[in-house]
Short mmCIF file of C-alpha atoms in Angstrom, two decimals:
data_model
loop_
_atom_site.label_atom_id
_atom_site.label_comp_id
_atom_site.label_asym_id
_atom_site.label_seq_id
_atom_site.Cartn_x
_atom_site.Cartn_y
_atom_site.Cartn_z
CA MET P 15 -17.27 -24.42 6.49
CA THR P 16 -15.32 -24.26 9.33
CA ARG P 17 -12.20 -26.59 9.23
CA VAL P 18 -12.51 -28.90 12.66
CA ARG P 19 -12.72 -32.39 12.94
CA THR P 20 -14.56 -34.48 15.45
CA GLY P 21 -12.02 -37.35 15.40
CA LEU P 22 -8.41 -36.42 15.76
CA SER P 23 -7.26 -40.10 15.33
CA ASN P 24 -5.46 -39.43 11.98
CA ILE P 25 -3.39 -36.43 13.34
CA THR P 26 -2.97 -37.61 17.17
CA ALA P 27 -1.98 -41.19 16.44
CA ASN P 28 1.71 -40.68 17.87
CA ILE P 29 0.83 -38.32 20.83
CA GLY P 30 0.07 -38.75 24.20
CA PHE P 31 -1.20 -42.34 25.32
CA ASN P 32 -0.30 -43.45 21.57
CA ASN P 33 3.38 -44.23 22.74
CA TYR P 34 4.32 -40.49 21.52
CA THR P 35 7.70 -39.41 23.30
CA ALA P 36 8.87 -35.91 23.23
CA PRO P 37 12.47 -35.45 21.91
CA GLN P 38 14.96 -34.91 24.98
CA GLY P 39 14.90 -31.49 25.93
CA TYR P 40 11.67 -30.66 24.32
CA LYS P 41 8.03 -30.87 25.20
CA VAL P 42 4.92 -30.26 23.20
CA GLY P 43 2.33 -28.17 25.03
CA LYS P 44 -1.48 -27.24 24.23
CA VAL P 45 -2.20 -23.43 24.40
CA TYR P 46 -4.96 -22.54 26.67
CA ALA P 47 -4.57 -18.57 26.71
CA VAL P 48 -2.32 -16.03 25.46
CA ILE P 49 -1.33 -12.92 27.33
CA LEU P 50 -2.16 -9.88 24.97
CA ASP P 51 -3.40 -7.44 27.43
CA GLU P 52 -4.96 -7.02 30.96
CA GLN P 53 -8.27 -8.66 29.72
CA SER P 54 -6.97 -11.62 27.98
CA VAL P 55 -6.03 -13.54 31.29
CA PRO P 56 -6.96 -13.66 34.89
CA GLN P 57 -5.37 -10.62 36.74
CA GLN P 58 -3.28 -13.11 38.81
CA VAL P 59 -1.77 -14.29 35.80
CA TRP P 60 -0.98 -10.81 34.66
CA ILE P 61 0.74 -9.89 37.79
CA ASN P 62 2.63 -13.05 38.11
CA ASN P 63 4.02 -12.50 34.73
CA GLY P 64 5.20 -8.97 34.88
CA GLY P 65 2.18 -7.13 33.28
CA TRP P 66 2.89 -5.80 30.02
CA ALA P 67 6.65 -7.34 30.05
CA GLY P 68 4.79 -10.65 29.65
CA ILE P 69 3.10 -9.94 26.49
CA GLY P 70 3.24 -13.18 24.33
CA THR P 71 3.56 -15.53 27.15
CA ILE P 72 1.21 -18.63 26.73
CA LEU P 73 -0.38 -20.67 29.42
CA TYR P 74 -0.20 -24.23 28.35
CA ALA P 75 -0.60 -27.99 29.56
CA GLU P 76 1.94 -30.71 28.23
CA TYR P 77 -0.19 -32.20 25.46
CA ARG P 78 -1.54 -35.80 25.94
CA GLU P 79 -4.95 -36.84 24.63
CA ASP P 80 -5.93 -38.72 28.00
CA THR P 81 -5.61 -35.46 30.06
CA GLU P 82 -7.14 -33.12 27.85
CA LEU P 83 -8.67 -30.05 29.98
CA PRO P 84 -12.55 -29.62 29.52
CA LEU P 85 -12.51 -26.59 27.69
CA GLU P 86 -16.05 -25.67 28.36
CA ALA P 87 -15.76 -25.71 32.16
CA LEU P 88 -12.18 -23.83 31.85
CA ASN P 89 -12.16 -21.32 34.73
CA ASP P 90 -9.94 -18.54 36.15
CA GLN P 91 -8.50 -20.79 38.83
CA GLN P 92 -7.54 -23.62 36.19
CA LEU P 93 -5.81 -21.08 34.13
CA ILE P 94 -3.80 -19.69 37.13
CA ASP P 95 -2.71 -23.11 37.69
CA LEU P 96 -1.31 -23.61 34.39
CA PRO P 97 2.29 -23.51 33.46
CA THR P 98 3.73 -20.55 31.53
CA ALA P 99 6.00 -20.26 28.48
CA LEU P 100 7.75 -17.20 26.79
CA PRO P 101 8.30 -16.63 22.86
CA LEU P 102 12.01 -17.95 22.19
CA TYR P 103 12.70 -15.18 19.71
CA PRO P 104 12.75 -11.55 21.11
CA ASN P 105 12.22 -9.78 17.68
CA GLN P 106 9.48 -11.96 16.03
CA LYS P 107 6.00 -11.57 17.53
CA TYR P 108 4.13 -14.67 16.09
CA PHE P 109 1.63 -15.80 18.93
CA PRO P 110 -0.41 -19.06 18.89
CA LEU P 111 -4.08 -19.07 19.09
CA PRO P 112 -5.80 -21.08 22.04
CA GLY P 113 -6.00 -24.63 21.18
CA GLU P 114 -2.92 -24.91 18.96
CA ILE P 115 0.11 -27.13 19.81
CA VAL P 116 3.47 -25.88 20.24
CA ILE P 117 7.01 -27.15 20.75
CA LEU P 118 8.75 -25.88 24.31
CA MET P 119 11.88 -26.36 25.57
CA ASP P 120 13.36 -25.34 29.27
CA LEU P 121 16.13 -22.96 28.84
CA PRO P 122 17.99 -20.32 31.00
CA SER P 123 16.20 -17.05 31.92
CA ALA P 124 16.88 -13.86 33.84
CA PRO P 125 16.05 -14.18 37.60
CA SER P 126 12.34 -13.38 38.09
CA PRO P 127 11.60 -10.73 40.78
CA ILE P 128 8.18 -12.50 41.40
CA THR P 129 8.98 -16.05 41.42
CA ASN P 130 12.92 -16.19 41.55
CA LYS P 131 13.02 -18.65 38.60
CA THR P 132 16.38 -18.71 36.77
CA GLU P 133 14.88 -21.17 34.04
CA GLU P 134 11.94 -20.69 31.73
CA SER P 135 10.15 -22.68 29.27
CA TYR P 136 9.97 -21.11 25.91
CA TYR P 137 7.81 -22.07 22.83
CA VAL P 138 9.15 -22.20 19.49
CA SER P 139 6.69 -22.68 16.64
CA VAL P 140 3.03 -23.77 16.37
CA ILE P 141 3.03 -27.18 15.17
CA ASN P 142 1.44 -27.33 11.78
CA ALA P 143 -1.52 -29.82 12.44
CA TRP P 144 -3.70 -28.81 9.77
CA ASN P 145 -0.94 -27.55 7.24
CA SER P 146 -2.70 -24.05 7.33
CA PRO P 147 -1.27 -20.65 7.89
CA GLN P 148 -4.53 -19.56 9.28
CA PHE P 149 -5.36 -22.09 12.10
CA ASN P 150 -3.91 -25.28 13.67
CA GLY P 151 -5.76 -26.04 16.64
CA LEU P 152 -6.85 -29.27 17.72
CA PHE P 153 -10.21 -29.35 19.40
CA LEU P 154 -13.96 -29.41 18.71
CA ASN P 155 -15.93 -26.56 16.96
CA GLU P 156 -17.70 -25.82 20.33
CA ASP P 157 -14.63 -25.51 22.18
CA LYS P 158 -12.81 -23.11 19.71
CA GLU P 159 -15.80 -20.70 20.42
CA ALA P 160 -15.52 -20.85 23.88
CA LEU P 161 -11.93 -19.60 23.49
CA TYR P 162 -11.58 -16.57 21.10
CA ASN P 163 -12.82 -13.21 21.63
CA SER P 164 -12.18 -11.83 17.95
CA PHE P 165 -10.60 -14.44 15.88
CA ASN P 166 -12.97 -16.10 13.35
CA GLN P 167 -11.97 -18.68 10.70
CA ASN P 168 -12.54 -17.57 7.27
CA SER P 169 -14.20 -20.82 5.43
CA ASP P 170 -12.91 -19.64 2.19
CA PHE P 171 -9.35 -19.16 3.42
CA ARG P 172 -6.92 -20.52 0.83
CA GLY P 173 -3.00 -21.00 1.51
CA LEU P 174 -0.60 -19.65 -1.22
CA GLN P 175 0.22 -21.63 -4.12
CA THR P 176 3.97 -22.33 -3.75
CA PHE P 177 6.28 -22.26 -6.84
CA GLU P 178 9.79 -24.00 -6.91
CA GLY P 179 12.24 -22.29 -4.75
CA ASP P 180 9.57 -19.88 -3.15
CA TYR P 181 9.85 -18.45 0.41
CA LEU P 182 6.40 -17.39 1.84
CA LEU P 183 5.30 -15.58 4.66
CA GLU P 184 1.61 -16.03 5.23
CA GLY P 185 -0.51 -14.39 7.74
CA ARG P 186 -3.85 -15.76 9.00
CA PHE P 187 -6.07 -13.28 7.55
CA GLY P 188 -5.21 -13.36 3.65
CA ASN P 189 -1.81 -11.28 3.84
CA SER P 190 1.40 -12.30 2.81
CA ILE P 191 4.77 -11.60 1.43
CA ARG P 192 6.24 -13.87 -1.47
CA PHE P 193 10.04 -13.99 -2.17
CA GLY P 194 9.61 -15.69 -5.52
CA SER P 195 10.96 -15.77 -8.90
CA THR P 196 9.88 -16.39 -12.63
CA ASN P 197 8.83 -19.83 -12.86
CA ARG P 198 7.32 -20.20 -16.62
CA THR P 199 7.79 -24.20 -16.91
CA GLY P 200 4.28 -25.59 -16.39
CA ASN P 201 3.40 -22.59 -14.32
CA GLN P 202 2.33 -19.95 -16.82
CA ASP P 203 -1.19 -20.23 -16.26
CA LEU P 204 -0.88 -19.85 -12.43
CA SER P 205 1.81 -17.65 -12.25
CA PRO P 206 0.64 -14.22 -13.85
CA TRP P 207 4.10 -12.70 -13.41
CA SER P 208 5.83 -15.42 -15.53
CA THR P 209 4.21 -14.88 -19.02
CA ASN P 210 7.30 -12.69 -20.31
CA PRO P 211 8.74 -15.21 -23.11
CA ASN P 212 11.93 -13.34 -23.37
CA GLU P 213 12.43 -13.50 -19.38
CA LEU P 214 14.86 -15.71 -17.83
CA GLU P 215 14.05 -18.44 -15.30
CA ASN P 216 14.53 -17.60 -11.74
CA ASN P 217 14.52 -13.64 -11.95
CA PRO P 218 13.51 -12.72 -8.63
CA ILE P 219 10.10 -10.99 -7.56
CA THR P 220 8.70 -9.95 -4.16
CA LEU P 221 5.12 -9.65 -3.74
CA LEU P 222 3.68 -7.82 -0.76
CA THR P 223 -0.26 -8.24 -0.66
CA ASN P 224 -3.06 -7.64 1.68
CA GLN P 225 -6.69 -8.80 1.56
CA HIS P 226 -6.40 -11.86 -0.79
CA ASN P 227 -9.87 -12.38 -2.84
CA PHE P 228 -10.63 -15.83 -1.94
CA LYS P 229 -14.03 -15.48 -3.84
CA LEU P 230 -11.95 -15.74 -7.10
CA PRO P 231 -12.48 -19.17 -8.70
CA GLY P 232 -9.32 -21.44 -8.56
CA SER P 233 -7.90 -24.39 -7.15
CA ASP P 234 -7.33 -25.18 -3.48
CA LEU P 235 -4.54 -23.01 -3.28
CA TYR P 236 -4.29 -19.10 -3.95
CA VAL P 237 -2.04 -17.08 -6.23
CA GLU P 238 -1.74 -13.12 -5.90
CA ASP P 239 -3.79 -11.20 -8.46
CA ILE P 240 -2.70 -7.52 -8.47
CA ASN P 241 -6.15 -6.46 -9.98
CA LYS P 242 -8.24 -8.31 -7.40
CA ASP P 243 -6.38 -8.26 -4.19
CA GLY P 244 -7.21 -5.51 -1.78
CA ALA P 245 -3.71 -3.90 -1.83
CA SER P 246 -0.36 -4.76 -3.52
CA VAL P 247 3.20 -3.84 -3.83
CA TYR P 248 5.13 -5.64 -6.30
CA LEU P 249 9.33 -5.61 -6.77
CA THR P 250 9.99 -7.07 -10.13
CA SER P 251 13.10 -7.80 -12.15
CA ASN P 252 12.02 -8.18 -15.92
CA GLN P 253 8.42 -9.62 -15.13
CA SER P 254 5.63 -8.35 -17.19
CA ILE P 255 2.84 -7.36 -14.69
CA PRO P 256 -0.79 -7.55 -15.86
CA LEU P 257 -1.90 -4.35 -14.15
CA ASP P 258 -5.39 -3.00 -15.33
CA THR P 259 -5.10 0.66 -15.74
CA GLY P 260 -8.65 1.06 -17.32
CA ASN P 261 -9.14 3.09 -20.50
CA ILE P 262 -6.60 5.73 -19.96
CA VAL P 263 -4.42 6.75 -23.06
CA LEU P 264 -0.59 7.28 -22.42
CA SER P 265 1.00 10.47 -23.32
CA ASN P 266 2.25 10.96 -26.87
CA ILE P 267 4.71 13.53 -25.64
CA THR P 268 6.99 11.05 -23.74
CA ASN P 269 5.42 7.98 -25.13
CA PRO P 270 6.05 5.62 -22.00
CA THR P 271 5.69 2.05 -22.43
CA ASN P 272 2.57 0.35 -21.65
CA VAL P 273 2.41 -1.00 -18.10
CA LYS P 274 1.48 -4.54 -19.19
CA ASP P 275 4.48 -4.32 -21.55
CA PHE P 276 7.09 -2.84 -19.42
CA THR P 277 10.04 -5.81 -18.66
CA ASN P 278 12.63 -3.89 -16.43
CA PRO P 279 12.62 -3.81 -12.89
CA GLN P 280 9.96 -1.65 -11.38
CA VAL P 281 8.00 -1.00 -8.25
CA ILE P 282 3.98 -1.19 -8.80
CA ILE P 283 1.72 -0.09 -6.06
CA ASN P 284 -2.01 -1.02 -6.43
CA ALA P 285 -5.01 -0.38 -4.12
CA ASP P 286 -8.40 1.24 -4.20
CA ARG P 287 -6.61 4.37 -2.61
CA THR P 288 -2.95 5.28 -2.47
CA ILE P 289 -1.43 7.84 -0.32
CA ILE P 290 2.08 9.40 -0.22
CA SER P 291 2.46 11.68 2.79
CA SER P 292 5.50 13.33 4.15
CA LYS P 293 5.36 14.48 7.75
CA SER P 294 8.18 17.21 8.07
CA ASP P 295 9.70 17.47 4.58
CA GLU P 296 9.13 17.53 0.62
CA VAL P 297 7.75 14.78 -1.36
CA LEU P 298 10.03 14.35 -4.27
CA ILE P 299 9.42 12.45 -7.31
CA PHE P 300 12.37 11.90 -10.04
CA GLY P 301 11.87 10.52 -13.37
CA LYS P 302 14.55 9.81 -15.83
CA THR P 303 12.62 10.41 -19.38
CA GLY P 304 9.36 11.72 -17.70
CA VAL P 305 6.80 12.16 -14.68
CA GLU P 306 3.34 11.49 -15.82
CA ALA P 307 0.10 11.58 -13.86
CA TYR P 308 -3.24 10.17 -15.09
CA SER P 309 -6.69 10.23 -13.81
CA GLN P 310 -10.31 9.20 -15.11
CA GLY P 311 -11.42 11.92 -13.13
CA PRO P 312 -10.01 15.65 -12.35
CA ILE P 313 -6.35 16.13 -11.32
CA TYR P 314 -6.42 18.75 -8.53
CA LEU P 315 -3.49 20.80 -7.26
CA GLN P 316 -3.45 22.70 -3.99
CA SER P 317 -0.66 24.90 -2.36
CA ASN P 318 -1.69 26.50 1.24
CA LYS P 319 1.32 28.96 1.17
CA VAL P 320 3.50 30.03 -1.81
CA GLY P 321 1.45 28.72 -4.81
CA ILE P 322 1.88 26.14 -7.52
CA THR P 323 4.90 26.69 -9.88
CA LEU P 324 5.25 24.90 -13.20
CA GLN P 325 8.71 25.81 -14.76
CA ASP P 326 10.23 24.81 -18.07
CA ASN P 327 10.82 26.23 -21.60
CA GLN P 328 7.45 25.33 -22.44
CA VAL P 329 4.27 24.60 -20.57
CA PHE P 330 1.21 23.54 -22.33
CA LEU P 331 -2.44 23.61 -21.06
CA GLY P 332 -4.94 21.54 -22.86
CA PRO P 333 -4.41 18.65 -25.63
CA TYR P 334 -0.73 18.91 -26.80
CA ASN P 335 -0.36 18.97 -30.63
CA ASN P 336 -4.10 19.26 -31.10
CA ASP P 337 -4.80 18.32 -34.99
CA PHE P 338 -7.23 21.07 -35.31
CA ILE P 339 -6.04 24.14 -33.48
CA THR P 340 -2.75 25.54 -32.84
CA PRO P 341 -1.71 26.18 -29.23
CA GLN P 342 -1.31 29.86 -28.58
CA PRO P 343 0.78 31.50 -25.90
CA LEU P 344 -1.21 32.81 -22.95
CA ILE P 345 -1.36 36.73 -22.10
CA LEU P 346 0.77 38.12 -19.34
CA GLY P 347 -1.81 39.81 -17.06
CA CYS P 348 0.12 42.46 -15.68
CA SER P 349 1.53 43.71 -18.81
CA LEU P 350 -1.75 43.63 -20.60
CA ASN P 351 -3.19 45.73 -17.82
CA VAL P 352 -0.42 48.47 -18.27
CA TRP P 353 -0.70 48.20 -21.97
CA LEU P 354 -4.39 48.73 -21.81
CA SER P 355 -4.04 51.52 -19.43
CA ASN P 356 -1.82 53.46 -21.61
CA LEU P 357 -4.05 52.95 -24.68
CA ILE P 358 -6.98 54.35 -22.39
CA LEU P 359 -4.92 57.38 -21.13
CA SER P 360 -3.83 58.16 -24.54
CA LEU P 361 -7.42 58.46 -26.14
CA SER P 362 -8.52 60.25 -22.98
CA ASP P 363 -5.79 62.77 -23.59
CA PHE P 364 -6.88 63.13 -27.08
CA THR P 365 -10.46 63.67 -26.17
CA ALA P 366 -9.71 66.26 -23.49
CA ASN P 367 -7.52 68.06 -26.16
CA ILE P 368 -10.23 68.42 -28.76
CA ALA P 369 -13.19 68.70 -26.48
CA ASN P 370 -13.33 72.68 -26.59
CA THR P 371 -11.83 73.23 -29.99
CA ILE P 372 -13.45 76.07 -32.00
CA SER P 373 -12.58 77.06 -35.73
CA GLN P 374 -12.62 80.66 -36.35
CA PRO P 375 -12.57 82.25 -38.94
CA GLU P 376 -14.00 79.20 -41.30
CA GLY P 377 -11.44 77.36 -42.87
CA THR P 378 -8.70 78.31 -40.06
CA PRO P 379 -6.60 75.39 -39.34
CA LEU P 380 -7.56 73.43 -35.79
CA MET P 381 -3.83 73.34 -34.58
CA THR P 382 -5.22 72.01 -31.37
CA ILE P 383 -6.55 68.89 -32.97
CA ASN P 384 -3.43 68.55 -35.33
CA ASP P 385 -1.39 68.48 -32.44
CA ALA P 386 -3.46 66.19 -30.38
CA SER P 387 -3.66 63.70 -33.26
CA ILE P 388 0.09 63.58 -33.89
CA THR P 389 0.71 62.97 -30.27
CA LEU P 390 -2.16 60.05 -30.19
CA GLN P 391 -0.51 58.63 -33.21
CA ASP P 392 2.93 58.45 -31.83
CA LYS P 393 1.60 56.71 -28.67
CA LEU P 394 -0.37 54.42 -30.54
CA GLU P 395 2.81 53.44 -32.58
CA ILE P 396 4.55 52.89 -29.31
CA LEU P 397 1.72 50.55 -28.17
CA ASN P 398 1.71 48.62 -31.41
CA GLN P 399 5.31 48.02 -31.33
CA THR P 400 4.61 46.31 -27.92
CA LEU P 401 2.03 44.18 -29.79
CA LEU P 402 4.51 43.50 -32.72
CA LYS P 403 7.26 42.36 -30.29
CA GLU P 404 4.74 39.97 -28.55
CA ASP P 405 5.83 41.49 -25.20
CA LEU P 406 2.48 40.83 -23.81
CA LEU P 407 2.65 36.88 -24.75
CA SER P 408 3.97 34.29 -22.19
CA LYS P 409 7.13 32.76 -23.62
CA THR P 410 6.47 29.37 -21.95
CA THR P 411 2.73 28.49 -21.35
CA ASN P 412 0.46 27.90 -24.10
CA THR P 413 -3.24 26.83 -24.42
CA ILE P 414 -5.90 26.31 -26.84
#
């Protein structure tokens, strides 16, 4: 349900003809348009405000309930006649939506080549009329629909639950950054990163999340869920994070700590898909005790140029320390090829030597066969020594 009121008396009781007076040097204005591109405002407004140099400029009217512009009848000329204000901060772009209320002040500016003004109005912040990071406009629902091209209120939207000492940055669309900490006292049910009983209170944690899952049951406020949010980056201190890794069994070679049980500082990235890409140089991954890759599907490695190199004293292919099958070293292909070639050549020479042997007279020793068999025996002994020395077996790579 869209969060818009038909009666604004509770919010506007001190504004306009209700004896509201802006602090000296400040004004309160209602936004009617924001310059975002050439199509967002009439062409004359775009030109007068310097084109692309005017991005973020708002068109506003000083806010009084008794002088509201009729939004449904708002035309280009009315927009052209409205005063403008620039964002106060040059390095922060948080622009209001039409219909929201802003605080304004008149301050010096660079001389305008178009208007020759040396003073300009600047807006500081959106007034938190509805106490919502999503939307704080003051008008009826039908007026809101007339003002927006793409923005739609999410009726399921919930702002973040704040724990003591938190600093939150919240977007309008279910994205946020939380600079928080461990808050175990009374918050374990709400704060899933505060369940480690051995962790100190106030250990810092930073959560960057995108696409909050507002469909999850809960209170009127939202708490991040690394398993249900669209994408998350967690920077922890000593918190244990309940990341669901499925039915993957961790390696018994390095015996890493289970993800949910690890309580040292770590970075966790979780999403439907995670991509690490390097545009012009290597991707380097270092692990003090190990580097491990797990998948519930295949693991595929590809190199388009020089091939794939695995370097260590031992490389195992297949289950390590299999209870039923002892890992065996791989055969060196080129060496085996030479060995088999020599065997074939030796046997070929032997058959050639005895092919035309004739015994005359009967009982005369066949010297050619004798000589050939001795030669073959010597060569076979050399080949056998190669086998005994295991020269054909890999010293590093084993499989089952």
